[in-house]
Amino acid sequence: MSFASLGLLTELRRAVSEKGYSEPTPIQKQAIPVILEGRDLMGGAQTGTGKTAGFTLPLLQRLIETQGPVKGRRPLRALVLTPTRELAAQVAESVQIYGRYLPLRSAVVFGGVSINPQKIKLIKGVDVLVATPGRLLDHVSQRSVDLSNIDILVLDEADRMLDMGFIHDIKKILALIPNKKQTLLFSATFSDDIMKLANSLLRSPALIQVAKQNAATETVTQVVHPVDKSRKRELLSYLIGSNNWRQVLVFTRTKHGANRLSEQLNTDGILSAAIHGNKSQGARTRALAEFKSGKIRVLVATDIAARGLDITQLPHVVNYELPNVAEDYVHRIGRTGRAGNEGEAMSLVCVDELKLLKDIEKLVKCEIPKDVVAGYEPDPAIKAEPINKGRGQQQKPSGKKPARPGRNARIKSANSKTDGNTASNNTPSPWRKHSGKNRRAGTGNRTRNAA
Ligand code: AMP
């Protein structure tokens, strides 16, 4: 996907291409069309995802599209609030760079520096203002800024603004801004306070959640468990039971797959619920509440249903099936290892999914360690089959079903460390060919115990 296909003006595309970006990042792909439509947005994204261009580019375009004839002093129409001076300066620089070929003016105000040069600039009139809350209120009280014409409001790093105690300043600022406006709220976390602020501010917002690319993997231990398709459910139950995981988010590719897996886990005595697009909002909310409270251990979700889920710091995420789109893998594993906590993301991968795995490894720029769980070795006789990506996917076992692992194998698995028990020395040929060296230094990944 290109910037042109997102519907951006030539002037903006020119600035972007001069900056050296060839392709939009995931948040840009998702946020730009939504913002251009004039919708409110709740973005779960941190620095490093490309979120600044994600909101700045469409914001500038909206200002151009709605600009009346400029007579006298320009009204201030867009306000970006940031928690820190550094971020304000960075965002203002982006506004300058991306807007360099557009007839718009911008300014930045933050504390710790003389207020007078800022006043002079503001009094001349600007279209876009980037500000920290305290200094903005200083300007309001000195009448150097008028917020009554704001059409677009951005709250960047809203969680940090609340952590830094800016809620009262924000409320004062909001009271000066018209109710009818487009609001974009970005936050790395969705705490109760953020949800409260979002509920009071946003109108039917689009929810977009992205993990920091590559860096999402820094605090997440990733591992691939090669396994036959027909034995994935058994392996999942085994991993949950033997590790005594209390809270696991499991991803499937399809709604049907999510329902089936959830039913099977319940049959195995592992309480679970499925959430996906065919479930009512009520059912989803209930499942989420039961998951959070610990009433159910496993939440089985499709990618779409998991977007914008207000669950933080999940210890375990399991890709029961790899996603068709590699970027969704980064979103999925971004559900664990949040806010500096370590998390585990494991993928149960069958021979059909080797191509998907390769695409993911290319995207995250590292090879994910392979760890065969003893007793669940893939059958080398099973050949890859095309992945059914459509609706109502049936997971027919491919090839013959290998025997369940015997007691000894299970005990060995439970006691074994991953060292030496990796794809290169005990896995069948398709895996060995694919895996090559299975650990690289400096990726932030590490293997985990087999059980
Ligand atoms: P941000 O998350 O907005 O702080 O952006 C993180 C970094 O990504 C910044 O250095 C941006 O210049 C860079 N960036 C933003 N968009 C793109 C893109 N489409 N392609 C490559 N780099 C980008």
CSV table of C-alpha atoms and ligand atoms in Angstrom, one decimal:
chain,number,residue,atom,x,y,z
A,1,MET,CA,0.0,0.0,0.0
A,2,SER,CA,1.3,3.4,-0.9
A,3,PHE,CA,0.7,6.9,0.5
A,4,ALA,CA,-1.1,7.8,-2.7
A,5,SER,CA,-3.6,5.0,-2.2
A,6,LEU,CA,-4.5,6.5,1.2
A,7,GLY,CA,-5.8,9.6,-0.6
A,8,LEU,CA,-3.2,12.1,0.5
A,9,LEU,CA,-2.6,15.4,-1.4
A,10,THR,CA,0.3,15.6,-3.8
A,11,GLU,CA,1.9,18.3,-1.6
A,12,LEU,CA,1.9,15.9,1.4
A,13,ARG,CA,3.1,13.0,-0.6
A,14,ARG,CA,6.0,15.1,-1.9
A,15,ALA,CA,7.0,16.0,1.7
A,16,VAL,CA,6.7,12.4,2.8
A,17,SER,CA,8.8,11.1,-0.1
A,18,GLU,CA,11.5,13.7,0.6
A,19,LYS,CA,11.6,12.5,4.1
A,20,GLY,CA,12.4,9.1,2.7
A,21,TYR,CA,9.3,7.1,3.6
A,22,SER,CA,8.3,4.7,0.8
A,23,GLU,CA,5.4,3.0,2.5
A,24,PRO,CA,3.0,3.9,5.3
A,25,THR,CA,3.4,2.2,8.7
A,26,PRO,CA,0.5,0.0,10.0
A,27,ILE,CA,-0.9,2.9,12.1
A,28,GLN,CA,-0.6,5.3,9.2
A,29,LYS,CA,-2.5,2.8,6.9
A,30,GLN,CA,-5.3,2.6,9.4
A,31,ALA,CA,-5.5,6.1,10.9
A,32,ILE,CA,-5.1,8.2,7.8
A,33,PRO,CA,-8.3,7.2,6.0
A,34,VAL,CA,-10.3,7.4,9.2
A,35,ILE,CA,-9.1,10.9,10.0
A,36,LEU,CA,-9.6,12.1,6.4
A,37,GLU,CA,-13.2,11.0,6.8
A,38,GLY,CA,-13.5,13.3,9.8
A,39,ARG,CA,-14.1,10.6,12.3
A,40,ASP,CA,-12.9,10.6,15.9
A,41,LEU,CA,-10.2,8.2,16.7
A,42,MET,CA,-8.8,6.3,19.7
A,43,GLY,CA,-5.3,5.2,18.8
A,44,GLY,CA,-3.4,2.6,20.9
A,45,ALA,CA,0.1,3.4,19.8
A,46,GLN,CA,3.3,4.6,21.3
A,47,THR,CA,6.3,6.5,19.9
A,48,GLY,CA,8.1,4.5,17.3
A,49,THR,CA,5.0,3.4,15.4
A,50,GLY,CA,4.9,6.4,13.1
A,51,LYS,CA,1.8,7.8,14.8
A,52,THR,CA,2.9,11.4,14.5
A,53,ALA,CA,2.8,11.3,10.7
A,54,GLY,CA,-0.3,9.1,11.1
A,55,PHE,CA,-2.3,12.0,12.6
A,56,THR,CA,-0.3,15.0,11.2
A,57,LEU,CA,-0.7,14.2,7.5
A,58,PRO,CA,-4.5,13.9,7.5
A,59,LEU,CA,-4.9,16.7,10.0
A,60,LEU,CA,-3.0,19.1,7.5
A,61,GLN,CA,-5.1,17.8,4.7
A,62,ARG,CA,-8.4,18.4,6.6
A,63,LEU,CA,-7.3,22.0,7.3
A,64,ILE,CA,-6.6,22.6,3.6
A,65,GLU,CA,-9.9,21.0,2.6
A,66,THR,CA,-11.9,23.1,5.0
A,67,GLN,CA,-9.9,26.3,4.7
A,68,GLY,CA,-12.0,29.4,3.9
A,69,PRO,CA,-10.6,32.6,2.3
A,70,VAL,CA,-7.8,33.9,4.6
A,71,LYS,CA,-8.7,37.5,5.5
A,72,GLY,CA,-6.9,39.2,8.4
A,73,ARG,CA,-5.6,37.0,11.3
A,74,ARG,CA,-6.0,33.3,10.7
A,75,PRO,CA,-8.2,31.5,13.2
A,76,LEU,CA,-6.5,28.7,15.1
A,77,ARG,CA,-8.2,25.5,13.8
A,78,ALA,CA,-6.1,22.6,15.1
A,79,LEU,CA,-4.6,22.0,18.5
A,80,VAL,CA,-2.2,19.2,19.4
A,81,LEU,CA,-1.6,18.7,23.2
A,82,THR,CA,1.4,16.8,24.3
A,83,PRO,CA,2.7,16.0,27.8
A,84,THR,CA,6.3,17.1,27.4
A,85,ARG,CA,8.2,19.9,25.9
A,86,GLU,CA,10.4,17.4,24.0
A,87,LEU,CA,7.4,15.7,22.4
A,88,ALA,CA,5.8,19.1,21.6
A,89,ALA,CA,9.0,20.2,19.8
A,90,GLN,CA,9.1,16.9,17.9
A,91,VAL,CA,5.5,17.0,16.8
A,92,ALA,CA,5.9,20.7,15.8
A,93,GLU,CA,8.9,19.7,13.7
A,94,SER,CA,6.8,17.0,11.9
A,95,VAL,CA,4.0,19.5,11.3
A,96,GLN,CA,6.6,21.8,9.7
A,97,ILE,CA,8.2,19.1,7.6
A,98,TYR,CA,5.0,17.5,6.3
A,99,GLY,CA,3.3,20.8,5.7
A,100,ARG,CA,6.1,22.5,4.0
A,101,TYR,CA,4.3,22.6,0.6
A,102,LEU,CA,1.0,23.7,2.0
A,103,PRO,CA,-0.1,27.3,2.7
A,104,LEU,CA,-0.6,26.7,6.5
A,105,ARG,CA,1.2,28.2,9.5
A,106,SER,CA,2.1,26.4,12.7
A,107,ALA,CA,3.6,27.2,16.1
A,108,VAL,CA,4.7,25.4,19.2
A,109,VAL,CA,4.4,26.6,22.8
A,110,PHE,CA,5.8,25.0,25.9
A,111,GLY,CA,7.1,26.1,29.3
A,112,GLY,CA,10.6,26.7,30.5
A,113,VAL,CA,11.3,29.3,27.8
A,114,SER,CA,10.4,32.9,27.4
A,115,ILE,CA,6.7,33.4,26.6
A,116,ASN,CA,7.1,36.6,24.5
A,117,PRO,CA,8.4,35.2,21.2
A,118,GLN,CA,5.6,32.6,21.4
A,119,LYS,CA,3.1,35.4,21.9
A,120,ILE,CA,4.3,37.3,18.9
A,121,LYS,CA,4.0,34.3,16.7
A,122,LEU,CA,0.5,33.4,18.0
A,123,ILE,CA,-0.8,37.0,17.6
A,124,LYS,CA,0.2,36.9,13.9
A,125,GLY,CA,-2.1,33.9,13.5
A,126,VAL,CA,-1.5,30.2,13.0
A,127,ASP,CA,-3.6,27.3,11.7
A,128,VAL,CA,-2.0,24.6,13.9
A,129,LEU,CA,-0.7,24.9,17.4
A,130,VAL,CA,1.3,22.2,19.3
A,131,ALA,CA,1.3,22.9,23.0
A,132,THR,CA,1.9,21.5,26.5
A,133,PRO,CA,-1.2,22.1,28.7
A,134,GLY,CA,0.3,24.5,31.3
A,135,ARG,CA,1.9,26.9,28.8
A,136,LEU,CA,-1.2,26.9,26.7
A,137,LEU,CA,-3.3,28.1,29.6
A,138,ASP,CA,-0.7,30.8,30.3
A,139,HIS,CA,-1.4,32.0,26.7
A,140,VAL,CA,-5.1,31.8,27.2
A,141,SER,CA,-4.9,33.9,30.3
A,142,GLN,CA,-2.7,36.5,28.5
A,143,ARG,CA,-5.2,36.4,25.5
A,144,SER,CA,-2.6,35.5,23.0
A,145,VAL,CA,-4.6,32.5,21.8
A,146,ASP,CA,-8.2,31.9,21.1
A,147,LEU,CA,-9.5,28.3,21.2
A,148,SER,CA,-13.0,29.0,20.0
A,149,ASN,CA,-12.4,28.0,16.4
A,150,ILE,CA,-10.7,24.7,17.0
A,151,ASP,CA,-12.0,22.0,14.5
A,152,ILE,CA,-9.4,19.3,15.3
A,153,LEU,CA,-8.0,18.4,18.7
A,154,VAL,CA,-5.3,15.8,19.2
A,155,LEU,CA,-4.3,14.5,22.6
A,156,ASP,CA,-1.0,12.8,22.1
A,157,GLU,CA,0.3,10.4,24.7
A,158,ALA,CA,-2.8,11.0,26.7
A,159,ASP,CA,-1.8,8.4,29.3
A,160,ARG,CA,1.4,10.3,30.1
A,161,MET,CA,-0.6,13.5,30.4
A,162,LEU,CA,-2.8,12.0,33.0
A,163,ASP,CA,0.2,10.4,34.8
A,164,MET,CA,1.8,13.8,34.9
A,165,GLY,CA,-1.3,15.3,36.6
A,166,PHE,CA,-2.5,17.4,33.6
A,167,ILE,CA,-6.2,16.3,33.9
A,168,HIS,CA,-7.3,19.6,35.4
A,169,ASP,CA,-5.5,21.7,32.8
A,170,ILE,CA,-6.9,19.5,30.1
A,171,LYS,CA,-10.5,20.0,31.4
A,172,LYS,CA,-9.9,23.7,31.5
A,173,ILE,CA,-8.7,23.6,27.9
A,174,LEU,CA,-11.6,21.4,26.8
A,175,ALA,CA,-14.1,23.9,28.2
A,176,LEU,CA,-12.7,26.6,25.8
A,177,ILE,CA,-12.9,24.4,22.7
A,178,PRO,CA,-16.2,24.0,20.7
A,179,ASN,CA,-18.0,20.7,21.4
A,180,LYS,CA,-18.3,20.1,17.6
A,181,LYS,CA,-14.9,19.1,16.6
A,182,GLN,CA,-12.9,16.1,15.5
A,183,THR,CA,-10.9,14.5,18.4
A,184,LEU,CA,-8.0,12.1,18.1
A,185,LEU,CA,-6.7,10.5,21.3
A,186,PHE,CA,-3.5,8.5,21.3
A,187,SER,CA,-2.4,6.5,24.3
A,188,ALA,CA,0.0,3.6,24.8
A,189,THR,CA,-2.3,2.1,27.5
A,190,PHE,CA,-6.0,2.0,28.1
A,191,SER,CA,-6.3,2.5,31.8
A,192,ASP,CA,-9.7,3.2,33.4
A,193,ASP,CA,-8.8,6.9,33.6
A,194,ILE,CA,-8.0,7.0,29.9
A,195,MET,CA,-11.3,5.2,29.1
A,196,LYS,CA,-13.1,7.7,31.2
A,197,LEU,CA,-11.5,10.6,29.3
A,198,ALA,CA,-12.1,8.9,26.0
A,199,ASN,CA,-15.8,8.2,26.8
A,200,SER,CA,-16.4,11.8,27.7
A,201,LEU,CA,-14.6,13.2,24.6
A,202,LEU,CA,-14.9,10.9,21.7
A,203,ARG,CA,-18.0,10.3,19.5
A,204,SER,CA,-18.2,6.8,17.9
A,205,PRO,CA,-14.5,6.7,17.6
A,206,ALA,CA,-12.6,4.3,15.4
A,207,LEU,CA,-10.4,2.1,17.5
A,208,ILE,CA,-6.9,1.4,16.2
A,209,GLN,CA,-4.3,-0.5,18.1
A,210,VAL,CA,-0.8,-1.1,16.9
A,211,ALA,CA,2.3,-2.5,18.6
A,212,LYS,CA,5.6,-0.8,18.2
A,213,GLN,CA,7.2,-2.5,15.3
A,214,ASN,CA,10.3,-4.5,16.1
A,215,ALA,CA,10.5,-2.9,19.5
A,216,ALA,CA,7.3,-4.8,20.4
A,217,THR,CA,9.5,-7.8,20.5
A,218,GLU,CA,11.9,-6.4,23.0
A,219,THR,CA,10.0,-7.3,26.1
A,220,VAL,CA,8.3,-10.3,24.6
A,221,THR,CA,9.8,-13.8,24.6
A,222,GLN,CA,8.8,-15.3,21.3
A,223,VAL,CA,8.9,-19.0,20.5
A,224,VAL,CA,7.5,-21.3,17.8
A,225,HIS,CA,6.3,-24.7,18.7
A,226,PRO,CA,6.3,-26.8,15.5
A,227,VAL,CA,3.3,-29.2,15.7
A,228,ASP,CA,0.9,-31.0,13.4
A,229,LYS,CA,-2.3,-29.2,12.7
A,230,SER,CA,-4.5,-32.0,14.1
A,231,ARG,CA,-2.6,-31.9,17.4
A,232,LYS,CA,-2.6,-28.2,18.1
A,233,ARG,CA,-5.6,-28.3,20.5
A,234,GLU,CA,-4.0,-31.1,22.5
A,235,LEU,CA,-0.7,-29.2,22.7
A,236,LEU,CA,-2.5,-26.0,23.8
A,237,SER,CA,-4.3,-27.8,26.6
A,238,TYR,CA,-1.1,-29.4,27.6
A,239,LEU,CA,0.8,-26.1,27.7
A,240,ILE,CA,-1.9,-24.4,29.7
A,241,GLY,CA,-2.3,-27.2,32.1
A,242,SER,CA,1.4,-28.1,32.7
A,243,ASN,CA,2.4,-24.5,33.0
A,244,ASN,CA,-0.6,-23.6,35.1
A,245,TRP,CA,-1.3,-20.5,33.1
A,246,ARG,CA,-4.2,-18.6,34.6
A,247,GLN,CA,-4.8,-16.0,31.8
A,248,VAL,CA,-4.1,-16.7,28.2
A,249,LEU,CA,-5.2,-14.9,25.1
A,250,VAL,CA,-5.3,-17.2,22.1
A,251,PHE,CA,-5.6,-16.1,18.5
A,252,THR,CA,-7.3,-18.0,15.7
A,253,ARG,CA,-7.7,-17.0,12.1
A,254,THR,CA,-11.4,-17.5,11.8
A,255,LYS,CA,-14.6,-16.9,13.9
A,256,HIS,CA,-15.5,-20.5,13.3
A,257,GLY,CA,-12.1,-21.7,14.5
A,258,ALA,CA,-12.4,-19.5,17.6
A,259,ASN,CA,-15.8,-21.0,18.5
A,260,ARG,CA,-14.6,-24.5,18.0
A,261,LEU,CA,-11.4,-24.1,20.0
A,262,SER,CA,-13.3,-22.5,22.8
A,263,GLU,CA,-15.8,-25.3,23.0
A,264,GLN,CA,-13.0,-27.9,22.8
A,265,LEU,CA,-11.1,-26.3,25.6
A,266,ASN,CA,-14.2,-26.2,27.8
A,267,THR,CA,-14.6,-29.9,27.1
A,268,ASP,CA,-11.0,-30.3,28.3
A,269,GLY,CA,-12.0,-28.6,31.5
A,270,ILE,CA,-10.2,-25.3,30.7
A,271,LEU,CA,-12.8,-22.6,31.0
A,272,SER,CA,-12.7,-20.3,28.0
A,273,ALA,CA,-14.8,-18.0,25.8
A,274,ALA,CA,-14.6,-16.8,22.2
A,275,ILE,CA,-14.9,-13.3,21.0
A,276,HIS,CA,-15.2,-12.3,17.4
A,277,GLY,CA,-17.2,-10.2,15.0
A,278,ASN,CA,-20.3,-12.3,15.1
A,279,LYS,CA,-20.7,-12.0,18.9
A,280,SER,CA,-22.8,-9.2,20.2
A,281,GLN,CA,-21.2,-6.3,22.0
A,282,GLY,CA,-22.8,-7.6,25.2
A,283,ALA,CA,-21.3,-11.1,24.8
A,284,ARG,CA,-17.9,-9.6,24.1
A,285,THR,CA,-18.0,-7.3,27.1
A,286,ARG,CA,-19.1,-10.2,29.3
A,287,ALA,CA,-16.4,-12.5,28.0
A,288,LEU,CA,-13.8,-9.8,28.6
A,289,ALA,CA,-15.0,-9.1,32.1
A,290,GLU,CA,-14.9,-12.8,33.0
A,291,PHE,CA,-11.4,-13.1,31.5
A,292,LYS,CA,-10.2,-10.1,33.5
A,293,SER,CA,-11.7,-11.3,36.7
A,294,GLY,CA,-10.2,-14.7,36.3
A,295,LYS,CA,-13.5,-16.5,35.9
A,296,ILE,CA,-12.3,-17.9,32.6
A,297,ARG,CA,-8.7,-18.8,31.9
A,298,VAL,CA,-8.6,-18.5,28.1
A,299,LEU,CA,-10.0,-15.9,25.8
A,300,VAL,CA,-10.0,-17.1,22.2
A,301,ALA,CA,-10.1,-14.2,19.7
A,302,THR,CA,-9.9,-13.3,16.1
A,303,ASP,CA,-7.6,-10.4,15.1
A,304,ILE,CA,-10.4,-7.9,14.5
A,305,ALA,CA,-12.1,-8.7,17.8
A,306,ALA,CA,-8.9,-8.2,19.7
A,307,ARG,CA,-8.2,-4.7,18.4
A,308,GLY,CA,-8.7,-2.2,21.0
A,309,LEU,CA,-9.2,-4.7,23.7
A,310,ASP,CA,-8.7,-3.1,27.0
A,311,ILE,CA,-6.4,-5.7,28.5
A,312,THR,CA,-3.0,-4.8,29.6
A,313,GLN,CA,0.0,-6.7,30.8
A,314,LEU,CA,-1.1,-10.1,29.7
A,315,PRO,CA,1.5,-12.7,30.6
A,316,HIS,CA,0.8,-15.2,27.7
A,317,VAL,CA,-0.4,-14.8,24.1
A,318,VAL,CA,-0.7,-17.9,22.0
A,319,ASN,CA,-1.0,-17.9,18.2
A,320,TYR,CA,-3.0,-21.0,17.7
A,321,GLU,CA,-2.9,-20.2,14.0
A,322,LEU,CA,-0.6,-17.7,12.4
A,323,PRO,CA,-2.3,-14.7,11.0
A,324,ASN,CA,-2.6,-14.3,7.2
A,325,VAL,CA,-1.2,-10.9,7.4
A,326,ALA,CA,2.3,-10.7,9.0
A,327,GLU,CA,1.6,-7.3,10.6
A,328,ASP,CA,-1.2,-8.8,12.6
A,329,TYR,CA,1.4,-11.0,14.4
A,330,VAL,CA,3.0,-7.8,15.7
A,331,HIS,CA,-0.4,-6.6,16.9
A,332,ARG,CA,-1.1,-9.9,18.6
A,333,ILE,CA,2.2,-10.1,20.5
A,334,GLY,CA,1.8,-6.5,21.4
A,335,ARG,CA,-0.9,-7.7,23.8
A,336,THR,CA,1.8,-9.1,26.1
A,337,GLY,CA,5.0,-7.7,27.5
A,338,ARG,CA,3.4,-4.3,27.8
A,339,ALA,CA,4.7,-1.3,29.9
A,340,GLY,CA,8.1,-2.9,30.3
A,341,ASN,CA,6.7,-6.2,31.7
A,342,GLU,CA,8.0,-9.4,30.2
A,343,GLY,CA,5.5,-11.5,28.3
A,344,GLU,CA,5.5,-14.7,26.3
A,345,ALA,CA,4.2,-15.1,22.8
A,346,MET,CA,4.1,-18.6,21.5
A,347,SER,CA,3.0,-19.8,18.1
A,348,LEU,CA,1.7,-23.3,17.4
A,349,VAL,CA,2.9,-23.7,13.8
A,350,CYS,CA,2.1,-26.5,11.5
A,351,VAL,CA,3.8,-27.3,8.2
A,352,ASP,CA,1.1,-25.5,6.2
A,353,GLU,CA,2.1,-22.2,7.9
A,354,LEU,CA,5.8,-22.2,7.1
A,355,LYS,CA,5.4,-19.5,4.4
A,356,LEU,CA,3.4,-17.3,6.9
A,357,LEU,CA,6.1,-17.8,9.5
A,358,LYS,CA,8.7,-16.7,7.0
A,359,ASP,CA,6.8,-13.5,6.2
A,360,ILE,CA,6.5,-12.8,9.9
A,361,GLU,CA,10.2,-13.3,10.5
A,362,LYS,CA,11.0,-11.0,7.7
A,363,LEU,CA,8.7,-8.3,9.2
A,364,VAL,CA,10.1,-8.6,12.7
A,365,LYS,CA,13.6,-8.8,11.3
A,366,CYS,CA,14.6,-11.8,13.4
A,367,GLU,CA,14.3,-15.6,13.4
A,368,ILE,CA,11.9,-16.8,16.0
A,369,PRO,CA,13.4,-19.7,18.1
A,370,LYS,CA,11.8,-23.1,17.3
A,371,ASP,CA,11.1,-25.4,20.2
A,372,VAL,CA,9.6,-28.8,19.7
A,373,VAL,CA,7.7,-29.9,22.7
A,374,ALA,CA,8.7,-33.5,23.4
A,375,GLY,CA,5.8,-35.8,22.5
A,376,TYR,CA,4.4,-33.4,20.0
A,377,GLU,CA,7.1,-33.7,17.2
A,378,PRO,CA,5.6,-33.0,13.8
A,379,ASP,CA,5.1,-36.0,11.6
A,380,PRO,CA,7.6,-35.6,8.7
A,381,ALA,CA,5.3,-37.6,6.4
A,382,ILE,CA,2.7,-34.8,6.5
A,383,LYS,CA,2.9,-32.6,3.5
A,384,ALA,CA,1.9,-28.9,3.5
A,385,GLU,CA,-1.6,-28.1,2.3
A,386,PRO,CA,-3.0,-24.8,1.2
A,387,ILE,CA,-4.4,-22.7,4.1
A,388,ASN,CA,-8.1,-22.2,3.9
A,389,LYS,CA,-8.5,-18.5,4.6
A,390,GLY,CA,-12.2,-18.3,4.0
A,391,ARG,CA,-15.2,-18.4,6.2
A,392,GLY,CA,-16.4,-21.5,7.9
A,393,GLN,CA,-12.9,-23.0,7.8
A,394,GLN,CA,-12.9,-26.7,8.7
A,395,GLN,CA,-9.7,-27.9,10.4
A,396,LYS,CA,-9.5,-31.3,8.9
A,397,PRO,CA,-6.5,-33.2,10.3
A,398,SER,CA,-4.0,-33.6,7.5
A,399,GLY,CA,-2.4,-36.9,7.1
A,400,LYS,CA,-2.3,-39.6,9.8
A,401,LYS,CA,-2.6,-38.7,13.4
A,402,PRO,CA,0.5,-39.5,15.4
A,403,ALA,CA,0.1,-41.3,18.7
A,404,ARG,CA,-0.3,-39.3,21.8
A,405,PRO,CA,2.9,-38.9,23.7
A,406,GLY,CA,3.5,-41.6,26.3
A,407,ARG,CA,4.0,-40.9,29.9
A,408,ASN,CA,7.8,-40.9,29.6
A,409,ALA,CA,7.7,-38.3,26.8
A,410,ARG,CA,5.5,-36.1,28.8
A,411,ILE,CA,7.7,-36.3,31.8
A,412,LYS,CA,10.8,-35.6,29.6
A,413,SER,CA,9.0,-32.6,28.2
A,414,ALA,CA,8.1,-31.3,31.6
A,415,ASN,CA,11.7,-31.5,32.7
A,416,SER,CA,13.5,-30.6,29.6
A,417,LYS,CA,15.1,-27.2,29.0
A,418,THR,CA,15.0,-25.9,25.5
A,419,ASP,CA,18.8,-26.1,25.0
A,420,GLY,CA,19.5,-28.6,22.4
A,421,ASN,CA,15.8,-29.3,22.0
A,422,THR,CA,15.4,-27.0,19.0
A,423,ALA,CA,14.4,-27.2,15.4
A,424,SER,CA,17.9,-27.8,14.1
A,425,ASN,CA,18.5,-31.1,15.8
A,426,ASN,CA,15.2,-32.8,16.5
A,427,THR,CA,12.7,-31.6,13.9
A,428,PRO,CA,11.8,-33.1,10.6
A,429,SER,CA,13.1,-31.8,7.4
A,430,PRO,CA,10.7,-29.1,6.3
A,431,TRP,CA,11.4,-27.4,9.6
A,432,ARG,CA,15.1,-27.9,9.5
A,433,LYS,CA,15.3,-26.5,6.0
A,434,HIS,CA,13.2,-23.5,7.1
A,435,SER,CA,14.8,-22.8,10.4
A,436,GLY,CA,18.5,-22.8,9.8
A,437,LYS,CA,20.2,-21.2,12.7
A,438,ASN,CA,17.5,-20.8,15.3
A,439,ARG,CA,18.9,-18.3,17.6
A,440,ARG,CA,20.5,-15.0,16.9
A,441,ALA,CA,22.1,-12.7,19.4
A,442,GLY,CA,20.7,-9.3,20.0
A,443,THR,CA,17.1,-9.8,18.8
A,444,GLY,CA,15.7,-9.6,22.2
A,445,ASN,CA,14.2,-13.1,21.8
A,446,ARG,CA,15.0,-16.0,23.8
A,447,THR,CA,13.8,-19.6,24.0
A,448,ARG,CA,11.6,-20.8,26.8
A,449,ASN,CA,11.4,-24.1,28.6
A,450,ALA,CA,9.5,-26.7,26.7
A,451,ALA,CA,7.0,-27.2,29.5
B,1,AMP,P1,6.7,8.4,15.7
B,1,AMP,O1,6.1,7.1,16.2
B,1,AMP,O2,5.7,9.3,15.1
B,1,AMP,O3,7.5,9.0,16.8
B,1,AMP,O4,7.7,8.0,14.5
B,1,AMP,C1,8.8,7.1,14.7
B,1,AMP,C2,9.8,7.3,13.6
B,1,AMP,O5,9.4,6.7,12.4
B,1,AMP,C3,10.2,8.7,13.3
B,1,AMP,O6,11.6,8.8,13.2
B,1,AMP,C4,9.6,8.9,11.9
B,1,AMP,O7,10.4,9.8,11.2
B,1,AMP,C5,9.6,7.5,11.3
B,1,AMP,N1,8.5,7.3,10.3
B,1,AMP,C6,7.3,7.7,10.4
B,1,AMP,N2,6.6,7.2,9.3
B,1,AMP,C7,7.4,6.5,8.6
B,1,AMP,C8,7.3,5.7,7.4
B,1,AMP,N3,6.1,5.6,6.7
B,1,AMP,N4,8.3,5.0,6.9
B,1,AMP,C9,9.5,5.1,7.6
B,1,AMP,N5,9.7,5.8,8.7
B,1,AMP,C10,8.7,6.5,9.3
